[in-house]
Amino acid sequence: MFDQRERRELEKRVKEQNRLPPGQSATIKFPVLHYGPVPKVNLDRWDFRVLGLVVAERRWTWAEFNQLPRTKVTLDIHCVTRWSKFDTVWEGVAVSTLVREGFIRPRPEAKYVIQHCEYGYTTNTPIAFVMQEGFILATHFDGQPLTPDHGYPLRGVAGVIAGQRADDKYFWKGGKWLRALEFRADDQPGFWERNGYHNQADVWREQRHGWPGF
Ligand SMILES: Nc1nc2c(c(=O)[nH]1)N[C@H]1C(S)=C(S)[C@@H](COP(=O)(O)O)O[C@H]1N2
Ligand SMILES: [Mo]
């Protein structure tokens, strides 16, 4: 089949470019993966919060969020279920920009960021991770607003900039239907991290699963 051939050729190319992490295969589709139902969103009531160890907590309405400085980035994404998707184009807001421009002022004690999503889904990373270019608070994929399945209206995206040295984590470290970032001094394992996935989730070291029971 034509698709199969396209997929194999893509996989060969990204392998040669050292962009295919161990145990992954390339996909040209965009699988949907999450636990639980897709939330219905009312943008009139939607808000985005910045909480915890910051100089001033923040709350932005949807209209306000869309006034924040925007970024576009091309990322390779790696799902722990072994598919990788290459050259995905996302638009939204970079946490590093918000920090640099003073929209978010983390306190010095803050070391971790928890992404809080609809229905209580959370995922955790060090602050340094969300400050990387490969992490974005995305409203758009491939030039279009996110679809409900992929996290409309806002999601975290944990990806990799091809060729850049960075802390590369599996895609579950990007929360769909994102509603808040919480800055904390201590780490707090999120939904998948408590359900068997690895806390660090380094794609190149294949940190897929954590200790049994954690
Ligand atoms: N809110 C929420 N975000 C989530 C998840 C989830 O269950 N709930 N699953 C994660 C996992 S395991 C993956 S692989 C990606 C999948 O994103 P996609 O459906 O856009 O491919 O979303 C991540 N973000
Ligand atoms: Mo996943």
Coordinates of C-alpha atoms and ligand atoms in Angstrom, one line a residue:
M1 CA 0.0 0.0 0.0
F2 CA 1.2 3.5 -0.8
D3 CA 0.9 4.6 2.9
Q4 CA 3.0 1.7 4.0
R5 CA 5.7 2.7 1.6
E6 CA 5.6 6.3 2.6
R7 CA 5.8 5.3 6.3
R8 CA 8.8 3.0 5.7
E9 CA 10.7 5.7 3.7
L10 CA 10.0 8.3 6.5
E11 CA 11.2 5.8 9.1
K12 CA 14.4 5.1 7.1
R13 CA 15.1 8.8 6.7
V14 CA 14.6 9.8 10.4
K15 CA 16.6 6.8 11.5
E16 CA 19.5 8.0 9.4
Q17 CA 19.1 11.4 10.9
N18 CA 19.3 9.9 14.4
R19 CA 15.7 11.2 15.2
L20 CA 14.1 7.8 15.9
P21 CA 14.5 6.9 19.6
P22 CA 15.1 3.2 20.5
G23 CA 12.0 1.1 20.4
Q24 CA 9.9 3.6 18.4
S25 CA 8.4 3.4 14.9
A26 CA 7.4 6.3 12.7
T27 CA 3.7 7.0 12.0
I28 CA 2.1 9.3 9.4
K29 CA -1.2 9.2 11.3
F30 CA -2.0 11.1 14.5
P31 CA -3.3 8.5 17.0
V32 CA -5.5 9.7 19.9
L33 CA -4.6 8.5 23.3
H34 CA -6.1 9.5 26.7
Y35 CA -7.8 8.1 29.7
G36 CA -11.5 9.0 30.1
P37 CA -13.9 11.1 28.1
V38 CA -13.2 14.2 25.9
P39 CA -14.4 17.3 27.9
K40 CA -17.0 19.7 26.5
V41 CA -15.6 23.2 26.6
N42 CA -17.4 26.5 27.1
L43 CA -14.9 29.1 26.2
D44 CA -16.9 31.8 28.0
R45 CA -16.2 30.0 31.2
W46 CA -12.8 28.7 30.4
D47 CA -9.8 30.1 32.2
F48 CA -6.1 29.3 32.6
R49 CA -4.4 29.7 35.9
V50 CA -0.8 29.9 37.1
L51 CA -0.6 28.8 40.7
G52 CA 1.7 28.0 43.6
L53 CA 5.3 29.2 44.0
V54 CA 5.0 32.3 41.8
V55 CA 5.3 36.0 42.8
A56 CA 1.8 36.6 41.7
E57 CA -0.8 33.9 40.8
R58 CA -2.5 34.5 37.4
R59 CA -5.9 33.9 35.8
W60 CA -6.4 34.5 32.1
T61 CA -9.7 34.2 30.3
W62 CA -9.7 32.6 26.8
A63 CA -9.6 36.1 25.2
E64 CA -6.7 37.2 27.5
F65 CA -4.8 34.0 26.9
N66 CA -5.0 34.7 23.2
Q67 CA -3.3 38.1 23.7
L68 CA -0.2 36.5 25.1
P69 CA 2.9 36.5 22.9
R70 CA 2.8 33.6 20.5
T71 CA 5.3 31.1 19.2
K72 CA 5.4 28.5 16.4
V73 CA 7.5 25.4 16.7
T74 CA 8.2 22.2 14.7
L75 CA 8.6 19.1 16.9
D76 CA 9.1 15.4 16.8
I77 CA 6.8 13.7 19.3
H78 CA 7.3 10.3 20.9
C79 CA 4.5 8.3 22.5
V80 CA 5.4 5.7 25.1
T81 CA 3.1 3.3 23.2
R82 CA 5.9 3.3 20.5
W83 CA 4.7 5.6 17.8
S84 CA 6.7 8.7 16.9
K85 CA 5.4 11.5 14.7
F86 CA 7.9 13.8 12.9
D87 CA 7.9 17.5 12.0
T88 CA 4.6 18.3 13.7
V89 CA 3.9 22.0 13.7
W90 CA 2.4 23.6 16.8
E91 CA 1.4 27.2 17.7
G92 CA 0.7 28.7 21.0
V93 CA 2.5 30.2 23.9
A94 CA 6.0 29.3 25.2
V95 CA 6.5 29.2 29.0
S96 CA 10.0 30.5 28.5
T97 CA 8.5 33.6 26.8
L98 CA 6.0 34.1 29.7
V99 CA 8.8 33.9 32.2
R100 CA 11.2 36.1 30.2
E101 CA 8.6 38.8 29.7
G102 CA 7.4 38.7 33.3
F103 CA 3.9 37.2 32.8
I104 CA 5.0 34.4 35.1
R105 CA 7.5 35.0 37.9
P106 CA 8.5 31.7 39.5
R107 CA 9.9 32.0 43.0
P108 CA 13.4 30.7 43.5
E109 CA 12.1 27.7 45.5
A110 CA 10.0 26.5 42.6
K111 CA 11.6 23.4 41.0
Y112 CA 8.7 21.5 39.4
V113 CA 5.7 22.3 37.3
I114 CA 2.4 20.4 37.4
Q115 CA 0.1 20.6 34.4
H116 CA -3.5 20.5 35.6
C117 CA -6.1 19.4 33.1
E118 CA -9.9 18.9 32.9
Y119 CA -11.1 16.0 35.0
G120 CA -8.1 16.1 37.3
Y121 CA -5.5 14.7 34.9
T122 CA -2.1 16.0 35.9
T123 CA 1.5 15.4 34.7
N124 CA 4.7 16.6 36.3
T125 CA 8.1 17.8 35.1
P126 CA 11.0 19.9 36.3
I127 CA 10.6 23.6 35.6
A128 CA 13.6 23.4 33.2
F129 CA 11.6 21.0 31.0
V130 CA 8.7 23.4 30.4
M131 CA 11.1 26.2 29.8
Q132 CA 12.7 24.3 26.8
E133 CA 11.8 25.2 23.2
G134 CA 10.4 21.7 22.8
F135 CA 7.5 22.4 25.2
I136 CA 4.7 24.6 24.2
L137 CA 1.2 25.5 25.5
A138 CA -0.5 24.9 22.1
T139 CA -3.8 26.1 20.7
H140 CA -3.1 25.0 17.1
F141 CA -1.8 22.0 15.4
D142 CA -0.8 22.1 11.7
G143 CA -2.3 25.5 11.2
Q144 CA -5.7 24.6 12.7
P145 CA -7.2 24.9 16.2
L146 CA -6.7 21.7 18.1
T147 CA -9.5 19.2 17.6
P148 CA -11.4 18.1 20.8
D149 CA -9.7 14.7 20.7
H150 CA -6.2 16.3 20.7
G151 CA -6.9 18.7 23.5
Y152 CA -9.0 21.7 22.4
P153 CA -8.7 24.5 23.3
L154 CA -5.3 24.2 24.9
R155 CA -2.7 21.5 25.6
G156 CA 0.8 21.1 26.7
V157 CA 3.1 19.6 24.0
A158 CA 6.2 17.7 25.0
G159 CA 8.3 17.3 21.9
V160 CA 11.8 17.4 20.6
I161 CA 13.4 19.9 18.2
A162 CA 15.3 17.8 15.6
G163 CA 19.0 18.0 16.2
Q164 CA 18.8 20.0 19.4
R165 CA 20.3 18.6 22.6
A166 CA 17.6 18.7 25.3
D167 CA 15.7 16.8 27.9
D168 CA 13.4 14.8 25.6
K169 CA 10.3 13.3 27.2
Y170 CA 7.5 11.0 26.1
F171 CA 4.4 12.7 24.8
W172 CA 2.3 12.0 27.9
K173 CA 4.2 14.8 29.6
G174 CA 1.9 17.2 27.6
G175 CA -1.5 17.4 29.2
K176 CA -4.5 17.8 26.9
W177 CA -7.4 20.1 27.9
L178 CA -4.9 22.1 30.0
R179 CA -6.3 24.5 32.6
A180 CA -3.4 25.4 34.9
L181 CA 0.3 25.3 35.7
E182 CA 1.3 24.8 39.3
F183 CA 4.8 25.7 40.4
R184 CA 6.1 23.6 43.4
A185 CA 9.2 23.0 45.4
D186 CA 8.5 19.3 45.6
D187 CA 7.7 16.9 42.8
Q188 CA 4.2 15.4 42.5
P189 CA 3.8 12.4 40.2
G190 CA 0.9 12.8 37.9
F191 CA -1.8 10.5 36.5
W192 CA 0.3 8.2 34.3
E193 CA 3.3 8.5 36.6
R194 CA 1.2 7.0 39.4
N195 CA -0.2 4.4 37.1
G196 CA 3.1 2.7 36.0
Y197 CA 4.9 5.2 33.8
H198 CA 8.3 6.4 34.6
N199 CA 8.6 9.8 36.4
Q200 CA 11.4 11.1 34.2
A201 CA 10.3 9.7 30.8
D202 CA 13.5 10.2 28.9
V203 CA 12.8 8.9 25.4
W204 CA 16.5 8.2 24.5
R205 CA 17.0 6.1 27.7
E206 CA 13.6 4.4 27.2
Q207 CA 12.3 5.4 30.6
R208 CA 8.9 4.0 29.8
H209 CA 7.8 2.3 33.0
G210 CA 8.5 3.1 36.6
W211 CA 8.7 0.9 39.6
P212 CA 5.8 -1.4 40.1
G213 CA 3.2 0.3 42.2
F214 CA 4.4 3.8 41.5
Ligands
LIG1 N1 -5.7 15.3 29.9 C1 -5.0 14.3 29.4 N2 -3.9 14.6 28.7 C2 -3.2 13.6 28.2 C3 -3.5 12.2 28.4 C4 -4.7 11.9 29.2 O1 -5.0 10.8 29.4 N3 -5.4 13.0 29.6 N4 -2.8 11.2 27.9 C5 -1.4 11.5 27.5 C6 -0.8 10.5 26.6 S1 -0.5 9.0 27.3 C7 -0.5 10.8 25.3 S2 0.4 9.7 24.4 C8 -0.9 12.1 24.6 C9 -1.6 11.7 23.4 O2 -2.0 12.9 22.7 P1 -2.8 12.8 21.4 O3 -4.1 12.1 21.7 O4 -3.0 14.1 20.9 O5 -2.0 11.9 20.4 O6 -1.7 12.9 25.5 C10 -1.3 12.9 26.8 N5 -2.1 13.9 27.5
MO2 MO 0.8 7.8 25.8

